[in-house]
Short mmCIF file of C-alpha atoms and ligand atoms in Angstrom, two decimals:
data_model
loop_
_atom_site.label_atom_id
_atom_site.label_comp_id
_atom_site.label_asym_id
_atom_site.label_seq_id
_atom_site.Cartn_x
_atom_site.Cartn_y
_atom_site.Cartn_z
CA UNK A 35 -26.69 -23.70 -11.76
CA UNK A 36 -25.99 -23.42 -15.45
CA UNK A 37 -23.15 -21.05 -16.07
CA UNK A 38 -23.29 -18.96 -19.19
CA UNK A 39 -20.61 -19.65 -21.71
CA UNK A 40 -18.13 -16.89 -20.82
CA UNK A 41 -17.52 -15.58 -24.33
CA UNK A 42 -21.07 -14.59 -25.39
CA UNK A 43 -21.66 -13.38 -21.83
CA UNK A 44 -18.66 -11.10 -22.05
CA UNK A 45 -19.69 -9.81 -25.47
CA UNK A 46 -23.18 -9.09 -24.19
CA UNK A 47 -21.82 -7.30 -21.11
CA UNK A 48 -19.43 -5.31 -23.27
CA UNK A 49 -22.13 -4.22 -25.68
CA UNK A 50 -24.50 -3.25 -22.85
CA UNK A 51 -21.67 -1.23 -21.35
CA UNK A 52 -21.05 0.44 -24.70
CA UNK A 53 -24.74 1.41 -24.91
CA UNK A 54 -24.82 2.79 -21.37
CA UNK A 55 -21.45 4.49 -21.60
CA UNK A 56 -20.58 5.95 -24.99
CA UNK A 57 -16.81 6.54 -24.91
CA UNK A 58 -16.53 9.08 -22.12
CA UNK A 59 -17.35 7.01 -19.04
CA UNK A 60 -15.53 3.91 -20.17
CA UNK A 61 -12.39 4.68 -18.24
CA UNK A 62 -13.37 6.55 -15.10
CA UNK A 63 -10.86 5.98 -12.31
CA UNK A 64 -12.09 4.02 -9.31
CA UNK A 65 -12.02 5.53 -5.84
CA UNK A 66 -11.77 3.61 -2.56
CA UNK A 67 -11.55 5.27 0.87
CA UNK A 68 -8.60 4.15 3.03
CA UNK A 69 -8.84 4.04 6.83
CA UNK A 70 -6.06 3.68 9.40
CA UNK A 71 -6.60 1.18 12.18
CA UNK A 72 -5.52 3.12 15.28
CA UNK A 73 -4.54 0.03 17.27
CA UNK A 74 -2.19 -1.47 14.68
CA UNK A 75 -1.43 1.51 12.40
CA UNK A 76 -2.40 -0.71 9.46
CA UNK A 77 -4.51 0.60 6.57
CA UNK A 78 -7.78 -0.90 5.42
CA UNK A 79 -10.31 -0.48 2.62
CA UNK A 80 -13.94 -1.50 2.25
CA UNK A 81 -14.46 -3.27 -1.05
CA UNK A 82 -17.34 -5.62 -0.44
CA UNK A 83 -20.40 -5.14 1.70
CA UNK A 84 -19.36 -5.46 5.32
CA UNK A 85 -15.89 -6.74 4.52
CA UNK A 86 -12.88 -4.66 5.29
CA UNK A 87 -9.55 -5.64 3.72
CA UNK A 88 -6.04 -4.86 4.82
CA UNK A 89 -4.13 -3.15 2.01
CA UNK A 90 -0.60 -4.37 1.49
CA UNK A 91 1.78 -2.91 -1.09
CA UNK A 92 3.74 -6.18 -1.15
CA UNK A 93 0.95 -8.76 -1.51
CA UNK A 94 0.18 -10.22 -4.94
CA UNK A 95 -3.33 -11.58 -4.28
CA UNK A 96 -6.79 -10.56 -3.20
CA UNK A 97 -8.04 -12.92 -0.50
CA UNK A 98 -10.64 -13.09 2.22
CA UNK A 99 -12.59 -15.56 4.25
CA UNK A 100 -15.13 -17.43 2.14
CA UNK A 101 -18.36 -15.49 1.71
CA UNK A 102 -21.78 -15.89 0.13
CA UNK A 103 -20.98 -13.42 -2.64
CA UNK A 104 -18.04 -15.54 -3.75
CA UNK A 105 -18.80 -17.62 -6.81
CA UNK A 106 -16.72 -20.76 -6.72
CA UNK A 107 -15.48 -21.14 -10.23
CA UNK A 108 -13.88 -23.90 -12.16
CA UNK A 109 -10.30 -22.73 -12.42
CA UNK A 110 -8.49 -25.66 -14.03
CA UNK A 111 -4.87 -26.26 -13.14
CA UNK A 112 -3.76 -25.16 -16.58
CA UNK A 113 -5.71 -21.87 -16.52
CA UNK A 114 -3.97 -18.51 -16.71
CA UNK A 115 -5.56 -17.46 -13.40
CA UNK A 116 -4.08 -20.54 -11.75
CA UNK A 117 -0.57 -19.78 -12.91
CA UNK A 118 -0.96 -16.11 -11.93
CA UNK A 119 -2.21 -17.11 -8.48
CA UNK A 120 0.85 -19.29 -8.01
CA UNK A 121 3.46 -17.04 -9.58
CA UNK A 122 4.72 -16.11 -6.11
CA UNK A 123 4.82 -18.25 -3.00
CA UNK A 124 5.81 -16.55 0.28
CA UNK A 125 9.13 -18.01 1.48
CA UNK A 126 7.51 -18.56 4.88
CA UNK A 127 4.79 -20.69 3.28
CA UNK A 128 5.69 -24.23 4.23
CA UNK A 129 2.90 -26.01 2.37
CA UNK A 130 4.90 -28.08 -0.06
CA UNK A 131 1.91 -28.86 -2.21
CA UNK A 132 1.61 -28.21 -5.91
CA UNK A 133 -1.48 -26.08 -6.75
CA UNK A 134 -3.15 -29.12 -8.26
CA UNK A 135 -2.16 -31.94 -5.96
CA UNK A 136 -5.54 -32.36 -4.34
CA UNK A 137 -8.82 -33.36 -5.89
CA UNK A 138 -11.84 -33.22 -3.65
CA UNK A 139 -13.75 -35.59 -5.86
CA UNK A 140 -12.32 -38.22 -8.17
CA UNK A 141 -14.89 -37.53 -10.84
CA UNK A 142 -14.29 -33.81 -10.97
CA UNK A 143 -11.41 -32.30 -12.84
CA UNK A 144 -8.73 -31.15 -10.50
CA UNK A 145 -9.17 -27.54 -9.45
CA UNK A 146 -6.54 -24.91 -8.92
CA UNK A 147 -5.48 -23.95 -5.43
CA UNK A 148 -3.79 -20.75 -4.34
CA UNK A 149 -1.68 -20.19 -1.21
CA UNK A 150 -2.53 -16.76 0.17
CA UNK A 151 -0.51 -15.62 3.16
CA UNK A 152 -0.94 -13.30 6.07
CA UNK A 153 1.51 -10.44 5.51
CA UNK A 154 2.07 -9.95 9.24
CA UNK A 155 2.76 -13.54 10.26
CA UNK A 156 3.88 -15.01 6.94
CA UNK A 157 1.56 -17.95 7.55
CA UNK A 158 -0.23 -19.31 4.50
CA UNK A 159 -3.14 -21.61 3.74
CA UNK A 160 -4.47 -23.55 0.79
CA UNK A 161 -7.45 -21.72 -0.70
CA UNK A 162 -9.66 -22.05 -3.72
CA UNK A 163 -9.94 -19.35 -6.36
CA UNK A 164 -13.32 -17.64 -6.67
CA UNK A 165 -14.98 -14.98 -8.75
CA UNK A 166 -16.03 -12.01 -6.70
CA UNK A 167 -17.34 -8.52 -7.23
CA UNK A 168 -16.10 -5.44 -5.48
CA UNK A 169 -18.24 -2.36 -5.08
CA UNK A 170 -16.72 1.08 -5.40
CA UNK A 171 -17.40 4.51 -6.84
CA UNK A 172 -15.77 5.99 -9.87
CA UNK A 173 -14.35 9.48 -9.51
CA UNK A 174 -13.43 12.58 -11.47
CA UNK A 175 -10.75 13.25 -8.85
CA UNK A 176 -12.98 15.64 -6.91
CA UNK A 177 -16.01 13.60 -5.79
CA UNK A 178 -17.40 10.08 -6.10
CA UNK A 179 -19.42 9.79 -9.32
CA UNK A 180 -21.29 6.51 -9.63
CA UNK A 181 -21.20 3.09 -8.07
CA UNK A 182 -19.59 0.32 -10.11
CA UNK A 183 -19.10 -3.36 -9.63
CA UNK A 184 -15.59 -4.56 -10.31
CA UNK A 185 -15.09 -8.18 -11.37
CA UNK A 186 -12.17 -9.83 -9.67
CA UNK A 187 -10.63 -13.19 -8.96
CA UNK A 188 -9.81 -13.80 -5.33
CA UNK A 189 -8.85 -16.61 -3.02
CA UNK A 190 -11.15 -17.75 -0.28
CA UNK A 191 -9.12 -18.66 2.77
CA UNK A 192 -9.81 -20.21 6.17
CA UNK A 193 -10.69 -17.76 8.95
CA UNK A 194 -7.65 -18.84 10.98
CA UNK A 195 -5.39 -17.12 8.45
CA UNK A 196 -6.65 -13.71 9.61
CA UNK A 197 -5.02 -13.59 13.05
CA UNK A 198 -3.70 -11.13 14.25
CA UNK A 199 -5.18 -8.65 11.76
CA UNK A 200 -7.62 -6.06 13.16
CA UNK A 201 -10.95 -7.67 14.16
CA UNK A 202 -13.08 -6.09 11.43
CA UNK A 203 -10.70 -7.23 8.68
CA UNK A 204 -11.88 -10.12 6.49
CA UNK A 205 -8.96 -10.37 4.10
CA UNK A 206 -6.08 -8.75 2.29
CA UNK A 207 -6.13 -6.66 -0.87
CA UNK A 208 -2.68 -6.93 -2.43
CA UNK A 209 -1.39 -3.82 -4.22
CA UNK A 210 1.74 -5.41 -5.66
CA UNK A 211 2.63 -5.45 -9.36
CA UNK A 212 0.98 -8.81 -10.04
CA UNK A 213 -1.81 -10.01 -12.31
CA UNK A 214 -4.20 -10.93 -9.48
CA UNK A 215 -3.40 -7.96 -7.24
CA UNK A 216 -6.05 -5.27 -7.01
CA UNK A 217 -4.53 -2.66 -9.40
CA UNK A 218 -4.28 -5.06 -12.36
CA UNK A 219 -7.73 -6.50 -11.69
CA UNK A 220 -9.41 -3.08 -11.48
CA UNK A 221 -7.53 -2.09 -14.64
CA UNK A 222 -8.79 -5.17 -16.50
CA UNK A 223 -12.37 -4.96 -15.27
CA UNK A 224 -12.87 -1.19 -15.61
CA UNK A 225 -10.55 -0.64 -18.58
CA UNK A 226 -8.45 1.92 -16.75
CA UNK A 227 -4.65 2.17 -16.65
CA UNK A 228 -2.75 -0.21 -14.41
CA UNK A 229 -1.71 2.38 -11.88
CA UNK A 230 -2.95 3.65 -8.57
CA UNK A 231 -2.57 6.76 -6.47
CA UNK A 232 -2.35 6.27 -2.74
CA UNK A 233 -2.97 8.99 -0.17
CA UNK A 234 -2.65 7.38 3.27
CA UNK A 235 -4.37 9.26 6.10
CA UNK A 236 -2.93 9.94 9.53
CA UNK A 237 -6.51 9.98 10.79
CA UNK A 238 -9.91 9.99 9.05
CA UNK A 239 -10.37 8.57 5.56
CA UNK A 240 -7.68 8.82 2.91
CA UNK A 241 -8.06 7.55 -0.65
CA UNK A 242 -6.68 5.16 -3.17
CA UNK A 243 -7.61 5.88 -6.80
CA UNK A 244 -7.12 3.18 -9.40
CA UNK A 245 -6.48 4.20 -13.00
CA UNK A 246 -4.90 7.60 -12.43
CA UNK A 247 -6.58 10.89 -13.25
CA UNK A 248 -6.36 14.11 -11.27
CA UNK A 249 -6.78 14.29 -7.50
CA UNK A 250 -8.12 17.25 -5.57
CA UNK A 251 -8.33 17.71 -1.81
CA UNK A 252 -10.34 20.32 0.06
CA UNK A 253 -10.14 23.25 0.42
CA UNK A 254 -10.69 23.82 -3.25
CA UNK A 255 -9.36 25.34 -5.38
CA UNK A 256 -6.34 26.22 -3.24
CA UNK A 257 -4.54 22.93 -3.62
CA UNK A 258 -5.36 22.26 -7.29
CA UNK A 259 -4.70 18.93 -8.97
CA UNK A 260 -2.10 17.34 -6.73
CA UNK A 261 -0.99 14.85 -9.37
CA UNK A 262 0.52 17.80 -11.24
CA UNK A 263 2.98 18.24 -8.34
CA UNK A 264 4.44 14.73 -8.51
CA UNK A 265 8.15 14.06 -8.93
CA UNK A 266 9.07 10.67 -10.37
CA UNK A 267 11.45 7.87 -9.56
CA UNK A 268 11.82 4.50 -11.28
CA UNK A 269 9.95 1.70 -9.60
CA UNK A 270 12.12 -1.38 -9.38
CA UNK A 271 11.54 -5.00 -8.54
CA UNK A 272 14.00 -7.41 -6.94
CA UNK A 273 13.98 -11.10 -7.62
CA UNK A 274 12.18 -13.30 -5.17
CA UNK A 275 9.85 -10.82 -3.51
CA UNK A 276 6.96 -8.59 -4.47
CA UNK A 277 8.13 -5.38 -2.72
CA UNK A 278 8.35 -2.09 -4.58
CA UNK A 279 11.86 -0.59 -4.57
CA UNK A 280 13.11 2.85 -5.52
CA UNK A 281 16.76 3.64 -6.35
CA UNK A 282 17.91 5.89 -3.51
CA UNK A 283 21.42 7.29 -3.75
CA UNK A 284 21.83 8.92 -0.38
CA UNK A 285 20.23 10.17 2.80
CA UNK A 286 20.46 13.85 3.69
CA UNK A 287 19.71 15.81 6.86
CA UNK A 288 19.08 19.50 6.15
CA UNK A 289 20.53 18.95 2.65
CA UNK A 290 23.83 17.61 4.02
CA UNK A 291 24.61 14.06 2.93
CA UNK A 292 24.77 11.62 5.81
CA UNK A 293 28.06 9.66 5.58
CA UNK A 294 27.03 6.06 4.89
CA UNK A 295 29.22 3.03 4.21
CA UNK A 296 29.91 2.56 0.49
CA UNK A 297 26.98 0.94 -1.34
CA UNK A 298 24.97 0.70 1.89
CA UNK A 299 21.71 1.67 0.16
CA UNK A 300 22.34 -0.36 -3.00
CA UNK A 301 22.91 -3.42 -0.82
CA UNK A 302 19.40 -4.60 -0.08
CA UNK A 303 17.76 -1.54 -1.60
CA UNK A 304 15.06 0.84 -0.40
CA UNK A 305 11.52 -0.59 -0.34
CA UNK A 306 8.07 0.80 0.43
CA UNK A 307 5.93 -1.18 2.83
CA UNK A 308 2.55 -0.44 4.42
CA UNK A 309 3.01 -3.32 6.89
CA UNK A 310 5.51 -1.44 8.99
CA UNK A 311 4.20 1.60 10.86
CA UNK A 312 7.53 3.50 10.89
CA UNK A 313 10.44 3.53 8.47
CA UNK A 314 12.99 0.92 9.51
CA UNK A 315 16.67 1.22 8.64
CA UNK A 316 19.40 -1.37 8.73
CA UNK A 317 21.90 -0.57 11.53
CA UNK A 318 24.61 0.64 9.10
CA UNK A 319 22.17 3.25 7.74
CA UNK A 320 20.27 3.96 10.96
CA UNK A 321 23.20 4.92 13.19
CA UNK A 322 24.71 7.57 10.88
CA UNK A 323 21.23 9.03 10.24
CA UNK A 324 20.34 9.29 13.93
CA UNK A 325 23.73 10.82 14.76
CA UNK A 326 23.39 13.35 11.94
CA UNK A 327 19.83 14.24 12.97
CA UNK A 328 20.76 14.64 16.63
CA UNK A 329 23.71 16.85 15.70
CA UNK A 330 21.56 18.97 13.37
CA UNK A 331 18.81 19.44 15.96
CA UNK A 332 21.53 20.49 18.44
CA UNK A 333 19.17 20.64 21.39
CA UNK A 334 20.74 18.55 24.11
CA UNK A 335 18.79 20.71 26.56
CA UNK A 336 15.51 19.40 25.08
CA UNK A 337 16.48 15.74 24.98
CA UNK A 338 14.63 13.25 27.16
CA UNK A 339 15.16 9.51 27.70
CA UNK A 340 14.24 7.15 24.85
CA UNK A 341 10.63 5.97 24.62
CA UNK A 342 10.85 2.52 22.99
CA UNK A 343 10.70 1.69 20.18
CA UNK A 344 11.98 5.22 19.53
CA UNK A 345 15.48 6.27 20.51
CA UNK A 346 15.81 9.98 19.95
CA UNK A 347 13.19 11.91 21.94
CA UNK A 348 12.71 15.54 22.87
CA UNK A 349 10.50 17.57 25.17
CA UNK A 350 8.00 18.70 22.58
CA UNK A 351 7.36 22.10 24.15
CA UNK A 352 11.02 22.92 23.59
CA UNK A 353 10.92 22.20 19.84
CA UNK A 354 9.53 24.99 17.72
CA UNK A 355 6.31 24.42 15.78
CA UNK A 356 5.82 25.28 12.13
CA UNK A 357 3.11 24.71 9.52
CA UNK A 358 5.11 21.62 8.56
CA UNK A 359 5.23 20.15 12.06
CA UNK A 360 8.08 20.47 14.55
CA UNK A 361 10.93 22.74 13.52
CA UNK A 362 13.44 19.96 13.07
CA UNK A 363 15.92 19.27 10.25
CA UNK A 364 14.52 17.77 7.03
CA UNK A 365 15.36 14.16 6.33
CA UNK A 366 15.55 13.36 2.62
CA UNK A 367 16.21 10.39 0.39
CA UNK A 368 18.15 11.64 -2.61
CA UNK A 369 17.33 10.13 -5.97
CA UNK A 370 18.75 10.37 -9.45
CA UNK A 371 18.82 13.71 -11.21
CA UNK A 372 18.98 15.83 -8.06
CA UNK A 373 15.48 14.90 -6.95
CA UNK A 374 14.71 13.99 -3.39
CA UNK A 375 11.85 12.69 -1.28
CA UNK A 376 11.81 14.93 1.76
CA UNK A 377 10.31 14.30 5.18
CA UNK A 378 9.57 17.45 7.18
CA UNK A 379 8.76 17.55 10.91
CA UNK A 380 5.21 16.25 10.47
CA UNK A 381 6.62 13.11 8.80
CA UNK A 382 9.79 12.66 10.83
CA UNK A 383 8.57 13.24 14.40
CA UNK A 384 5.86 11.39 16.29
CA UNK A 385 4.19 12.57 19.49
CA UNK A 386 4.46 9.67 21.90
CA UNK A 387 2.62 11.61 24.61
CA UNK A 388 1.62 15.20 25.12
CA UNK A 389 5.11 16.18 26.28
CA UNK A 390 7.41 14.04 24.18
CA UNK A 391 8.15 13.86 20.47
CA UNK A 392 10.50 11.25 19.01
CA UNK A 393 12.30 10.72 15.73
CA UNK A 394 9.98 8.28 13.91
CA UNK A 395 12.67 6.17 12.25
CA UNK A 396 13.53 2.80 13.74
CA UNK A 397 16.52 0.49 13.71
CA UNK A 398 15.82 -2.92 12.20
CA UNK A 399 16.04 -5.63 14.82
CA UNK A 400 17.95 -8.85 14.36
CA UNK A 401 19.73 -7.59 11.25
CA UNK A 402 23.49 -7.10 11.00
CA UNK A 403 25.00 -3.94 9.49
CA UNK A 404 25.33 -4.38 5.72
CA UNK A 405 23.42 -7.68 5.69
CA UNK A 406 22.71 -8.10 1.95
CA UNK A 407 19.65 -10.27 2.64
CA UNK A 408 17.90 -7.31 4.30
CA UNK A 409 16.62 -4.14 2.69
CA UNK A 410 18.70 -1.10 3.68
CA UNK A 411 15.56 0.96 4.28
CA UNK A 412 11.89 0.01 4.47
CA UNK A 413 9.78 3.14 4.16
CA UNK A 414 6.81 2.66 6.47
CA UNK A 415 3.26 3.94 6.75
CA UNK A 416 3.86 7.00 8.98
CA UNK A 417 6.33 8.48 6.49
CA UNK A 418 3.99 7.78 3.54
CA UNK A 419 0.99 9.42 5.22
CA UNK A 420 -0.12 12.75 3.75
CA UNK A 421 2.02 12.09 0.71
CA UNK A 422 0.60 11.41 -2.72
CA UNK A 423 2.17 8.24 -4.10
CA UNK A 424 1.36 7.20 -7.63
CA UNK A 425 2.43 3.67 -8.52
CA UNK A 426 2.45 3.45 -12.29
CA UNK A 427 2.81 -0.24 -13.10
CA UNK A 428 2.80 0.36 -16.84
CA UNK A 429 5.60 2.93 -16.85
CA UNK A 430 7.25 1.31 -13.79
CA UNK A 431 7.59 4.60 -12.00
CA UNK A 432 6.64 6.07 -8.65
CA UNK A 433 5.28 9.60 -8.50
CA UNK A 434 5.62 11.22 -5.09
CA UNK A 435 4.67 14.55 -3.55
CA UNK A 436 3.96 15.84 -0.10
CA UNK A 437 0.36 16.94 0.31
CA UNK A 438 0.40 20.74 0.99
CA UNK A 439 0.43 21.72 4.68
CA UNK A 440 -3.06 23.26 4.56
CA UNK A 441 -4.73 20.02 3.55
CA UNK A 442 -4.38 16.29 4.21
CA UNK A 443 -5.15 12.94 2.63
CA UNK A 444 -8.30 12.86 4.78
CA UNK A 445 -9.67 15.95 2.97
CA UNK A 446 -11.14 14.25 -0.08
CA UNK A 447 -14.73 15.36 -0.71
CA UNK A 448 -16.69 12.10 -0.39
CA UNK A 449 -20.02 13.79 -1.20
CA UNK A 450 -21.42 12.49 -4.46
CA UNK A 451 -21.61 15.21 -7.08
C1 NAG B 61 -6.45 -27.42 -20.03
O1 NAG B 61 -6.50 -28.82 -20.07
C2 NAG B 61 -7.69 -29.33 -20.64
C3 NAG B 61 -7.73 -30.86 -20.49
O2 NAG B 61 -6.50 -31.37 -20.16
C4 NAG B 61 -7.75 -28.91 -22.11
O3 NAG B 61 -8.94 -29.38 -22.70
C5 NAG B 61 -7.73 -27.40 -22.16
O4 NAG B 61 -7.69 -26.96 -23.52
C6 NAG B 61 -6.50 -26.84 -21.42
N1 NAG B 61 -6.64 -25.39 -21.36
C7 NAG B 61 -5.62 -24.58 -21.54
C8 NAG B 61 -5.89 -23.10 -21.38
O5 NAG B 61 -4.49 -24.97 -21.83
C1 NAG B 62 -20.16 5.85 -3.10
O1 NAG B 62 -20.23 7.18 -2.66
C2 NAG B 62 -21.37 7.46 -1.85
C3 NAG B 62 -21.34 8.94 -1.54
O2 NAG B 62 -20.18 9.28 -0.81
C4 NAG B 62 -21.33 6.61 -0.60
O3 NAG B 62 -22.47 6.84 0.20
C5 NAG B 62 -21.24 5.15 -0.97
O4 NAG B 62 -21.08 4.39 0.21
C6 NAG B 62 -20.07 4.93 -1.89
N1 NAG B 62 -20.06 3.55 -2.32
C7 NAG B 62 -19.02 2.75 -2.07
C8 NAG B 62 -19.18 1.34 -2.54
O5 NAG B 62 -18.01 3.12 -1.51
C1 NAG B 63 -0.82 15.32 29.47
O1 NAG B 63 -1.39 14.03 29.64
C2 NAG B 63 -1.63 13.71 30.99
C3 NAG B 63 -2.12 12.28 31.06
O2 NAG B 63 -2.04 11.63 29.86
C4 NAG B 63 -2.67 14.68 31.56
O3 NAG B 63 -2.89 14.38 32.94
C5 NAG B 63 -2.15 16.09 31.43
O4 NAG B 63 -3.13 17.01 31.83
C6 NAG B 63 -1.76 16.39 29.98
N1 NAG B 63 -1.10 17.71 29.94
C7 NAG B 63 -1.41 18.63 29.05
C8 NAG B 63 -0.61 19.90 29.12
O5 NAG B 63 -2.28 18.46 28.18
C1 NAG B 64 -18.18 18.66 -1.87
O1 NAG B 64 -18.75 18.31 -3.09
C2 NAG B 64 -20.13 18.64 -3.19
C3 NAG B 64 -20.67 18.07 -4.49
O2 NAG B 64 -19.94 18.55 -5.58
C4 NAG B 64 -20.28 20.14 -3.12
O3 NAG B 64 -21.64 20.50 -3.19
C5 NAG B 64 -19.69 20.65 -1.80
O4 NAG B 64 -19.72 22.04 -1.78
C6 NAG B 64 -18.25 20.17 -1.67
N1 NAG B 64 -17.77 20.50 -0.33
C7 NAG B 64 -16.89 21.45 -0.10
C8 NAG B 64 -16.52 21.67 1.33
O5 NAG B 64 -16.38 22.08 -1.01
#
């Protein structure tokens, strides 16, 4: 098949777009529903027909099993896409090969390879880069508006790389701050800002919106534009991994600082990670937090034996209920400038059965107190659910807000307006 010379093709596409969309619709944010897989507590999105992708805040690539709608493309070894695809190699990836070490045919120019990895197992595979198109709707923040096709570069990986992801999942959509992760690719293709707003659901469909803009959840107009309620923290990177970090200065239970070892949080940092279902804390941070929480609840009469993996559990009927979940002390991460990210009962307690509720923070396993090679805190999916999280990769800041108690991330109005 003759491929059009990319430059005139692009100019033609751009001018057609300009005709169809004079100014106003050029930068409509892009909406994608987010589902929670009940078996694994992982989050997935649908971006191509019939192909669900795991979303991962710490993955730098978009990859899936090879499919008919993938256009294999000549990505030479010296192309920008090739160097972007190989900017990060998972430390667990033991393939020692250079991206251009293999040539399938002597006569052909050597083609770029990428090494996507499974975020759960750390296993990787050699994969070719392909052009693909994602289908999604644009949004005004209230409803889906119109279907668009988003050009993207992805890697097409062997099926074996998928295990043990949920059965319906065909690949991974990385949300890291990287050129071939989904946010930067949607930004480049749709000419929207390189930022995304994530609203992870506890059940039902939540949303991720690429490019920013307002966000409204039903019932309207009670909640208003939730992006106007965001507080901001700097988004930091640490050398050698693609996790998002925020500078947390302390942990508080009911506004009282939990006594932590000096520099415990700075050592290793506080990262956000959708791969872990519950926030995990290094032992030197976990133990003081659990002790402080237990003391603040002060309900030894309601305590029941631990239900692994959770340690601190209570008879749920003996904890009061509020609009914000169980009436338990708030847990908060304190940030610069007196701001804090607070977790109320609905974000700190999990019902393990119909009689028992447990503190939904876990101790990291196999990590020593103060181990500098481990994050101090990894904020997991359960704590992020029903929070609005805006990752602004241009301003390098995280906006965060709890979704009001009378609504939820699953209350977006998916009816086309
Ligand atoms: C890549 O290499 C080829 C041949 O070695 C050269 O013709 C081409 O200009 C190079 N492209 C870039 C982007 O450096
Ligand atoms: C766009 O929105 C409509 C209406 O909700 C929906 O039926 C359709 O599946 C959406 N398209 C995509 C690609 O999500
Ligand atoms: C709690 O769950 C058990 C089994 O899971 C069920 O038999 C029982 O009726 C439930 N109790 C209540 C109060 O819902
Ligand atoms: C959802 O949006 C549609 C289209 O704008 C609107 O007709 C409908 O009333 C909305 N649903 C609710 C519950 O507000």
